[in-house]
Tab-separated table of C-alpha atoms and ligand atoms in Angstrom:
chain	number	residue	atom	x	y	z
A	1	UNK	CA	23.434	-31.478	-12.507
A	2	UNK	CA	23.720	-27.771	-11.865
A	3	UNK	CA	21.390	-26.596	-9.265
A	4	UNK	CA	20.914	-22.546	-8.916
A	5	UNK	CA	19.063	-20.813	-7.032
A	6	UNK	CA	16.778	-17.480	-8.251
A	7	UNK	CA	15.467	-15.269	-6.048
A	8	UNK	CA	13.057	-12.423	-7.198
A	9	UNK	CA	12.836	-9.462	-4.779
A	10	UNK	CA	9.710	-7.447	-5.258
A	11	UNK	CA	7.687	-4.827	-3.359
A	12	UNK	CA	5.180	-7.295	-2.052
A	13	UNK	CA	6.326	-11.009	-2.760
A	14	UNK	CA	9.579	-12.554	-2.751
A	15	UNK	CA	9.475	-15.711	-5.468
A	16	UNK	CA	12.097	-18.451	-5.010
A	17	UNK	CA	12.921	-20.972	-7.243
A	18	UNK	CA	15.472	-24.011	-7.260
A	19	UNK	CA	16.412	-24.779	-10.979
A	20	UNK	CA	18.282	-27.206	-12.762
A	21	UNK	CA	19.927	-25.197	-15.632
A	22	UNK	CA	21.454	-28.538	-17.478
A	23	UNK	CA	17.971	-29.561	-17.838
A	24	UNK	CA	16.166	-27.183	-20.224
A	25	UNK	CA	15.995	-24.579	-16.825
A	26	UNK	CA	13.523	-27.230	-15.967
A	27	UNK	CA	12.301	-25.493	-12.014
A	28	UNK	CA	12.517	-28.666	-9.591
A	29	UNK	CA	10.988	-25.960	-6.518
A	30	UNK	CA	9.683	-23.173	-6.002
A	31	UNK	CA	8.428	-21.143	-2.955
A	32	UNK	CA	7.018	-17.255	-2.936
A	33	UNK	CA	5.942	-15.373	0.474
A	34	UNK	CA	4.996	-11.647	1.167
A	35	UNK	CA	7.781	-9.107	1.633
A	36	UNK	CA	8.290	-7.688	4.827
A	37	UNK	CA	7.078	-4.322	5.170
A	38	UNK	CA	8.585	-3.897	8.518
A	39	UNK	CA	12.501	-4.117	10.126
A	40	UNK	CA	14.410	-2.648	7.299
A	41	UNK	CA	16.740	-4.852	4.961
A	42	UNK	CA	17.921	-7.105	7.571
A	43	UNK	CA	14.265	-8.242	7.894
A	44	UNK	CA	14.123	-8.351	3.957
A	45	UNK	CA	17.199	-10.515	3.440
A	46	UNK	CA	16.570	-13.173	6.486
A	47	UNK	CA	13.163	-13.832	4.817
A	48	UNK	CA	14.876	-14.417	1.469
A	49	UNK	CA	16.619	-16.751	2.618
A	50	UNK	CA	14.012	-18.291	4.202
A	51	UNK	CA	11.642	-18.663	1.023
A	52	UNK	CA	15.288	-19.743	-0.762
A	53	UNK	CA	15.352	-22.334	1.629
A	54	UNK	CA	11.877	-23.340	1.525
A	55	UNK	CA	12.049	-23.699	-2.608
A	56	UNK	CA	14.941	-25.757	-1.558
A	57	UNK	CA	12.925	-27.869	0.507
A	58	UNK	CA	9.762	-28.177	-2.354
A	59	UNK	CA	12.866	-29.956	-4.658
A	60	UNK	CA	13.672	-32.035	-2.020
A	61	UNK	CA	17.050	-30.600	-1.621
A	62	UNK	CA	18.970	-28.575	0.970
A	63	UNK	CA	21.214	-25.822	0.545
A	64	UNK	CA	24.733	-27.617	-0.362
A	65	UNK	CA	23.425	-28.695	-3.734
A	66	UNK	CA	23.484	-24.720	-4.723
A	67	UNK	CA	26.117	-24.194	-7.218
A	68	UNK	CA	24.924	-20.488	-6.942
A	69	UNK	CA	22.190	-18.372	-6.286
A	70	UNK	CA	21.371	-15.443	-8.104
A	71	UNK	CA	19.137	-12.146	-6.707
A	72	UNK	CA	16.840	-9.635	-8.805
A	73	UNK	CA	16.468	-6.673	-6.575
A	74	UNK	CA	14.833	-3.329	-7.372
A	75	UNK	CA	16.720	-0.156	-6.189
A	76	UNK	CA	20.034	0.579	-7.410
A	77	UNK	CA	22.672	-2.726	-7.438
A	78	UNK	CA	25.448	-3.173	-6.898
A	79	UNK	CA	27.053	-6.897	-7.894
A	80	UNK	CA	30.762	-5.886	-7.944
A	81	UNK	CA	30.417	-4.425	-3.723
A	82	UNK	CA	27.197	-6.761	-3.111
A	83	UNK	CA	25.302	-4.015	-2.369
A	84	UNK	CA	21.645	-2.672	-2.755
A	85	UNK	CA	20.664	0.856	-2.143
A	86	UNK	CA	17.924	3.374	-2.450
A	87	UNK	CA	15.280	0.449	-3.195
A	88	UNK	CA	11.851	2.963	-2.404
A	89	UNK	CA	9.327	0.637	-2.612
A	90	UNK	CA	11.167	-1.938	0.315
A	91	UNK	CA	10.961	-1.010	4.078
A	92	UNK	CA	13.148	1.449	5.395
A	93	UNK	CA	15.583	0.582	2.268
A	94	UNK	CA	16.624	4.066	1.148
A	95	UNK	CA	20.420	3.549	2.478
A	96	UNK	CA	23.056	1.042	0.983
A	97	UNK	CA	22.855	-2.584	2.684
A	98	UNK	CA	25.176	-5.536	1.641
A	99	UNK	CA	22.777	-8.158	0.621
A	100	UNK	CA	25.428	-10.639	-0.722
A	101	UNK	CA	27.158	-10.674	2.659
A	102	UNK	CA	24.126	-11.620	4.439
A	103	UNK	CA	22.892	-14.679	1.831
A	104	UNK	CA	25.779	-15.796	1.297
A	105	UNK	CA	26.203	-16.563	4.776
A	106	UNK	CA	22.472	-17.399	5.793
A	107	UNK	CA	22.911	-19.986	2.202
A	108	UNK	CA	26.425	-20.604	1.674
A	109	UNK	CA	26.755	-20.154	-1.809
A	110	UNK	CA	28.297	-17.712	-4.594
A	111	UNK	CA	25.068	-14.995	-4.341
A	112	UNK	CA	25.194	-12.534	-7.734
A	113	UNK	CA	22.971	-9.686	-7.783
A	114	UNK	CA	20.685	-8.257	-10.426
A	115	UNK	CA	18.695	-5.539	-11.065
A	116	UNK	CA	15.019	-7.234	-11.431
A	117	UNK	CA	13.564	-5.856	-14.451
A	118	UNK	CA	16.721	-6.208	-16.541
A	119	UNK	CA	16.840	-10.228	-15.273
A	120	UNK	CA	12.962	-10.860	-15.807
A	121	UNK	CA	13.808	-9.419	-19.307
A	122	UNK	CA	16.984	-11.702	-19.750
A	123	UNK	CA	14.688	-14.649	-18.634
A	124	UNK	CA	12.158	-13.486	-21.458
A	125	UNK	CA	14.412	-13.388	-24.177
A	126	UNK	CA	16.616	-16.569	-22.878
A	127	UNK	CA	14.062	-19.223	-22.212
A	128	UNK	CA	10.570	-17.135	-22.427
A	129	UNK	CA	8.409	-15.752	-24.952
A	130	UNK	CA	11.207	-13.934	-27.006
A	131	UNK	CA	13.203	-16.881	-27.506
A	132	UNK	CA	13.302	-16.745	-31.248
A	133	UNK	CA	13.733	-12.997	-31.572
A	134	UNK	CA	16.660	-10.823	-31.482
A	135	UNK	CA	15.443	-7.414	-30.029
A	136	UNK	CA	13.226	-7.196	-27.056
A	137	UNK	CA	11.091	-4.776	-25.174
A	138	UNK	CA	10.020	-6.129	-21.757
A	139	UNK	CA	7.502	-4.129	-19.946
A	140	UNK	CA	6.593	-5.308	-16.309
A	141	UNK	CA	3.358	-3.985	-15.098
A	142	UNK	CA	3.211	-4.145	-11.308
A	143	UNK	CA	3.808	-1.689	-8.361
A	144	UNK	CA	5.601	0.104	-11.267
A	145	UNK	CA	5.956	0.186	-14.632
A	146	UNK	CA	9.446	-1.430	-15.549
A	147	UNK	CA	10.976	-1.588	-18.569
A	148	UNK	CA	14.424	-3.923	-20.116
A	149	UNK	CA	15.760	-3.979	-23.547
A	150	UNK	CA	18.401	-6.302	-25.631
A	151	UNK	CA	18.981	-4.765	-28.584
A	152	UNK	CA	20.759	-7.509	-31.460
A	153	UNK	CA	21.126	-9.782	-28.548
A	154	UNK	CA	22.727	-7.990	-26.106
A	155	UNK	CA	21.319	-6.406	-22.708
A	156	UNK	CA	21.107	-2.516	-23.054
A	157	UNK	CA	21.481	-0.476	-19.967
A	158	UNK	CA	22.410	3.112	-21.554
A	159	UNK	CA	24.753	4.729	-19.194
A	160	UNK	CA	23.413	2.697	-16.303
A	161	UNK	CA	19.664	3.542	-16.130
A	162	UNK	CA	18.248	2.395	-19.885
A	163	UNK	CA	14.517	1.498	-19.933
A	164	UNK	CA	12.633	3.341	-17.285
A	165	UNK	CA	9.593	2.904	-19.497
A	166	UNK	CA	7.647	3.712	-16.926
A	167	UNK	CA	8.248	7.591	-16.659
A	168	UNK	CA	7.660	7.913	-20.035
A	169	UNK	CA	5.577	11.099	-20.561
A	170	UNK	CA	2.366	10.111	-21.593
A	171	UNK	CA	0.455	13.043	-20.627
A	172	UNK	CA	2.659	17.078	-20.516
A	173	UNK	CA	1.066	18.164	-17.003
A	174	UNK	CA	-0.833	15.235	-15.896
A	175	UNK	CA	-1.097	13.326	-12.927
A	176	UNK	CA	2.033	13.124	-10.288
A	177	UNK	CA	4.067	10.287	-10.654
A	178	UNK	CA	5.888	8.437	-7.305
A	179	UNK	CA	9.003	9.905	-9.263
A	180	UNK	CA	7.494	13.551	-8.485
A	181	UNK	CA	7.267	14.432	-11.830
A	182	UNK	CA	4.287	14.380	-14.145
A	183	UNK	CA	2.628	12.916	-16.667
A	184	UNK	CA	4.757	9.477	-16.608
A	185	UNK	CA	2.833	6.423	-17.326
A	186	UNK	CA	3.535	4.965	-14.105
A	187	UNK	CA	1.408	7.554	-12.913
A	188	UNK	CA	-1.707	5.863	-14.325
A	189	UNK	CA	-0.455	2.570	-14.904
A	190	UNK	CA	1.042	1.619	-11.724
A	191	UNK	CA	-0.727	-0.451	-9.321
A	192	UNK	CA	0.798	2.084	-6.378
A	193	UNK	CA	-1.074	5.021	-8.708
A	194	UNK	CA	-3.708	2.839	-9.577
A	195	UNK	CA	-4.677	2.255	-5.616
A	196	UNK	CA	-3.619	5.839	-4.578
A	197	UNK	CA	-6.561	7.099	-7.353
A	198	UNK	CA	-8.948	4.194	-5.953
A	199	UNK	CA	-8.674	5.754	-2.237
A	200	UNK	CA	-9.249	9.286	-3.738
A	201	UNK	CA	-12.352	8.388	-6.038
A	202	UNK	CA	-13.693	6.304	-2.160
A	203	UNK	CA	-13.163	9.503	-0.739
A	204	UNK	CA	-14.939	11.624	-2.764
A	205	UNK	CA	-17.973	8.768	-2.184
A	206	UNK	CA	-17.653	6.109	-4.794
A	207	UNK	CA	-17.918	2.958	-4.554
A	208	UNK	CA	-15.785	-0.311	-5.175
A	209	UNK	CA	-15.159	-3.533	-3.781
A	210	UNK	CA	-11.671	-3.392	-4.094
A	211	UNK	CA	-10.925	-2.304	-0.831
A	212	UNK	CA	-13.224	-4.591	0.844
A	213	UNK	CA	-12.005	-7.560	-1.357
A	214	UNK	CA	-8.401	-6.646	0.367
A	215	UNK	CA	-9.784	-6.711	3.685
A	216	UNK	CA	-11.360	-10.067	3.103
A	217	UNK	CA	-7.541	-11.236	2.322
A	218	UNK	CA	-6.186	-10.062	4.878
A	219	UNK	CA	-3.980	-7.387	2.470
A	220	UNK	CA	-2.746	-3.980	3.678
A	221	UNK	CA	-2.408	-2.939	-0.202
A	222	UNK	CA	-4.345	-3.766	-3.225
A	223	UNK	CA	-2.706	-6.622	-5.039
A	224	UNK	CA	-2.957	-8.341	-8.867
A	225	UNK	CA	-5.081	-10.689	-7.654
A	226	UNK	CA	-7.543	-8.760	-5.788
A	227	UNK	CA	-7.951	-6.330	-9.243
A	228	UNK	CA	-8.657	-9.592	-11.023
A	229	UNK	CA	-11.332	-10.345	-8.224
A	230	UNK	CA	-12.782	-7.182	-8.427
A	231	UNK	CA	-13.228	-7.470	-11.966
A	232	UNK	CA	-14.898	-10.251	-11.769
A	233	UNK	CA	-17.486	-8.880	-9.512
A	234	UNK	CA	-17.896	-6.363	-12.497
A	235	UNK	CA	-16.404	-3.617	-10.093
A	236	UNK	CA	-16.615	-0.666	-12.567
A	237	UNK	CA	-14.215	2.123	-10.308
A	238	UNK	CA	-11.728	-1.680	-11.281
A	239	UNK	CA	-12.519	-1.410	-14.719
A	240	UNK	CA	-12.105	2.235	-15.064
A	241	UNK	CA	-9.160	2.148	-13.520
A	242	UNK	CA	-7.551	-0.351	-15.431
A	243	UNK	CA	-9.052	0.728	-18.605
A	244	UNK	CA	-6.853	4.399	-18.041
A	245	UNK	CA	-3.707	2.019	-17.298
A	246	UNK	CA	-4.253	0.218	-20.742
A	247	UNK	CA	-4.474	3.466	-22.497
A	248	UNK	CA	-1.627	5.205	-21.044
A	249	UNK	CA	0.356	1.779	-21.632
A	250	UNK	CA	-0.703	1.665	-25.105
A	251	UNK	CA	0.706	5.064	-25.680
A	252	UNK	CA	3.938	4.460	-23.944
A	253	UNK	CA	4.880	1.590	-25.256
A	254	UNK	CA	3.806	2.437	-28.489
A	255	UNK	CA	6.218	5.385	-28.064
A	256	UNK	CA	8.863	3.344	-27.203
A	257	UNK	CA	8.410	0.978	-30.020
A	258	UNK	CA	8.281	3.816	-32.619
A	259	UNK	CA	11.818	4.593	-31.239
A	260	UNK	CA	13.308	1.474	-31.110
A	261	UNK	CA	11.658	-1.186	-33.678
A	262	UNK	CA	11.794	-4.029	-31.394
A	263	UNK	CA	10.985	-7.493	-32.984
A	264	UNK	CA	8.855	-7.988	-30.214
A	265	UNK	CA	7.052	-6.683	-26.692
A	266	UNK	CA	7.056	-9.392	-23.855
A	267	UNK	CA	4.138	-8.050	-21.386
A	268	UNK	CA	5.055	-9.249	-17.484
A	269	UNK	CA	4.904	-7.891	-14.047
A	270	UNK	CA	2.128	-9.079	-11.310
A	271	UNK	CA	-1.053	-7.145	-13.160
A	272	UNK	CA	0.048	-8.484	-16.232
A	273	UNK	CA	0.351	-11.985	-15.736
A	274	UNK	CA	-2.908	-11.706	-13.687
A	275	UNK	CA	-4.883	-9.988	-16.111
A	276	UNK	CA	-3.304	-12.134	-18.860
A	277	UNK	CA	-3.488	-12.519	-22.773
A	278	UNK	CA	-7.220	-10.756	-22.729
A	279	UNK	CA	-5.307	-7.519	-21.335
A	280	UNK	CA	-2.663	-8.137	-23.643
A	281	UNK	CA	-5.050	-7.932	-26.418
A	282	UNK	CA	-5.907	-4.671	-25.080
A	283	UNK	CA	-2.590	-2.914	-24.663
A	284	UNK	CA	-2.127	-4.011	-28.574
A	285	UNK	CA	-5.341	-2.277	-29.569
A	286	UNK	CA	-3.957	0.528	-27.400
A	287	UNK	CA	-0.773	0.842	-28.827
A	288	UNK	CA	-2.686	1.137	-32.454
A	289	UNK	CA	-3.249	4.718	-32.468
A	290	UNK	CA	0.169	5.553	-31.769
A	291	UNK	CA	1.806	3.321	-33.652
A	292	UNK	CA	4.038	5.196	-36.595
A	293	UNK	CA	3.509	2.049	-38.843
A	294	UNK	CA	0.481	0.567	-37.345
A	295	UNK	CA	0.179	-1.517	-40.234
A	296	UNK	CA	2.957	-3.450	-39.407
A	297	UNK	CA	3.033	-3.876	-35.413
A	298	UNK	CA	5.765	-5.432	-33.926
A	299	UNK	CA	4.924	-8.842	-31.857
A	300	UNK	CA	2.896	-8.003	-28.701
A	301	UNK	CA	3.090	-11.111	-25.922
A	302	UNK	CA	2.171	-12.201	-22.701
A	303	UNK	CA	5.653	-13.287	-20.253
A	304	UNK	CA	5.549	-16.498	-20.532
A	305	UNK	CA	7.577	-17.463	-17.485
A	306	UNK	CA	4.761	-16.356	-15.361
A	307	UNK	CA	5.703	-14.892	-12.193
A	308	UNK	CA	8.860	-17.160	-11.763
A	309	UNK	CA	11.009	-14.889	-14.532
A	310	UNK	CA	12.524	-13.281	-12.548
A	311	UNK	CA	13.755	-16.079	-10.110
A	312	UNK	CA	14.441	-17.735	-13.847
A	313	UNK	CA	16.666	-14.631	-14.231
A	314	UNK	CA	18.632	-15.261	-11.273
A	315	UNK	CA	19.384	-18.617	-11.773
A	316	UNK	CA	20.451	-17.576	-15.509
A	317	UNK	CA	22.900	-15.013	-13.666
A	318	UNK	CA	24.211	-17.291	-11.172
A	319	UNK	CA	24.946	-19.833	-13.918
A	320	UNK	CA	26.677	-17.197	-16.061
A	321	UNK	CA	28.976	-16.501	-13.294
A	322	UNK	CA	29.653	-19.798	-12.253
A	323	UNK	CA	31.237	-20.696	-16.229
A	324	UNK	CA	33.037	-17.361	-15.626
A	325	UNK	CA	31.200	-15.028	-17.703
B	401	ZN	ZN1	7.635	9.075	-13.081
């Protein structure tokens, strides 16, 4: 057997998984908790752990059967030093923190780091949706708007920074992205933007039950799951909301497809596994308008690792590193 450990490392939930990569990537546990929003990297890294170890625990398995463990982190990594740096959306992460050092001693195995989107990609195109295809676009619709590409099956990272889909101008002047520039998709398809523009729209005196729905859950931020809710309750300030996210992705990843031809689009992040193949449906009608040869669309699907591609991705990585590549 080799057993490797993924860890995905997002701005609200940390998703661990224990998988057995001789066996089809078959997952044997899995474990996912909230991120820390308090106490700074340390904080972030000792809970890791913890929800590594748990997973760990859900296989029935403790941490010396770990051939490896591999990490998707946002912010800017770095897998030759270890380090993680200038990750915004984590608590008090804006300086550089060694985050192998500290698993590697809290787990005691090999840890490899990752930046997030480009792994959840990898996992796509791998084992996922985009198995049988050759070129990729993966867009991951969450807190952000992330983007990965493999171009003729490689990964493609420009000169370090390829894919920011999200700050793709889809309106010259338009509303201020958490980037501080305008326009960018992000701005109105981000779930940060999305709940920022919520809180405004309450101010002004609409109403919604999205903010109630995340009191009732005891959230401190709107989630995927509470937009599903309050879409389900017919919230329209929800619906309006998410129908300006659909349009704006529609026109930036068509954009991005009329560059690039990709054979296909794998949909992910925490909205869009949520909102699911319905929403998918939607971006693709989106996209239509846009499209240079609309006739002739490349394919448009859901992730279908779910919310574990990313952990996926890490235990790809770790294996990877283990055969020495
Ligand atoms: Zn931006």
């Amino acid at each position: 057997m080799a057993i490797y450990g993924g860890i995905d490392l997002g701005g609200t939930k940390i998703q661990a998984a224990v998988v057995d990569e001789d066996a089809d990537h078959k997952v044997l546990g899995a474990k996912r908790d909230q991120t820390p929003l308090k106490g700074g990297p340390k904080a972030i890294a000792h809970k890791m752990a913890e929800v590594m170890k748990a997973a760990l625990e859900d296989a029935g398995l403790d941490s010396s059967a770990l051939a490896g463990v591999g990490v998707g982190s946002p912010g800017s990594v770095d897998d030759a030093k270890g380090t993680v740096s200038g990750a915004m959306n984590l608590s008090e992460w804006t300086g550089s923190y060694n985050l192998r050092k500290h698993l590697e001693k809290d787990l005691g195995a090999p840890v490899s780091l990752g930046n997030d989107v480009d792994l959840s990609t990898d996992a796509e195109f791998e084992i996922g949706a985009a198995k049988d295809f050759d070129t990729l676009l993966g867009v991951f619709w969450g807190t952000g708007v992330g983007g990965g590409l493999v171009l003729k099956g490689q990964p493609w990272v420009g000169r370090n920074t390829a894919g920011e889909i999200g700050h793709m101008v889809v309106r010259i002047n338009g509303a201020l992205c958490g980037c501080g520039r305008r326009g960018c998709m992000e701005a109105y398809a981000g779930r940060g933007s999305m709940e920022a523009r919520a809180r405004r729209r309450v101010e002004q005196g609409e109403k919604t039950v999205l903010f109630k729905l995340m009191e009732e859950r005891g959230r401190d931020r709107l989630s995927s799951g509470i937009w599903e809710r309050a879409l389900a309750r017919d919230d329209q300030m929800a619906l309006e909301l998410l129908e300006d996210a659909v349009e704006a992705l529609g026109a930036g990843v068509a954009s991005a497809v009329n560059l690039l031809d990709p054979e296909a689009v794998v949909i992910g992040g925490g909205l869009g596994i949520r909102l699911g193949e319905p929403w998918v449906q939607r971006i693709r009608e989106a996209m239509k308008p846009h499209l240079f040869r609309d006739e002739d669309p490349p394919a448009v699907m859901l992730a279908e690792l779910g919310d574990l591609g990313g952990a996926h991705g890490g235990a790809l990585l770790a294996s990877r590193r283990a055969r020495g590549e």
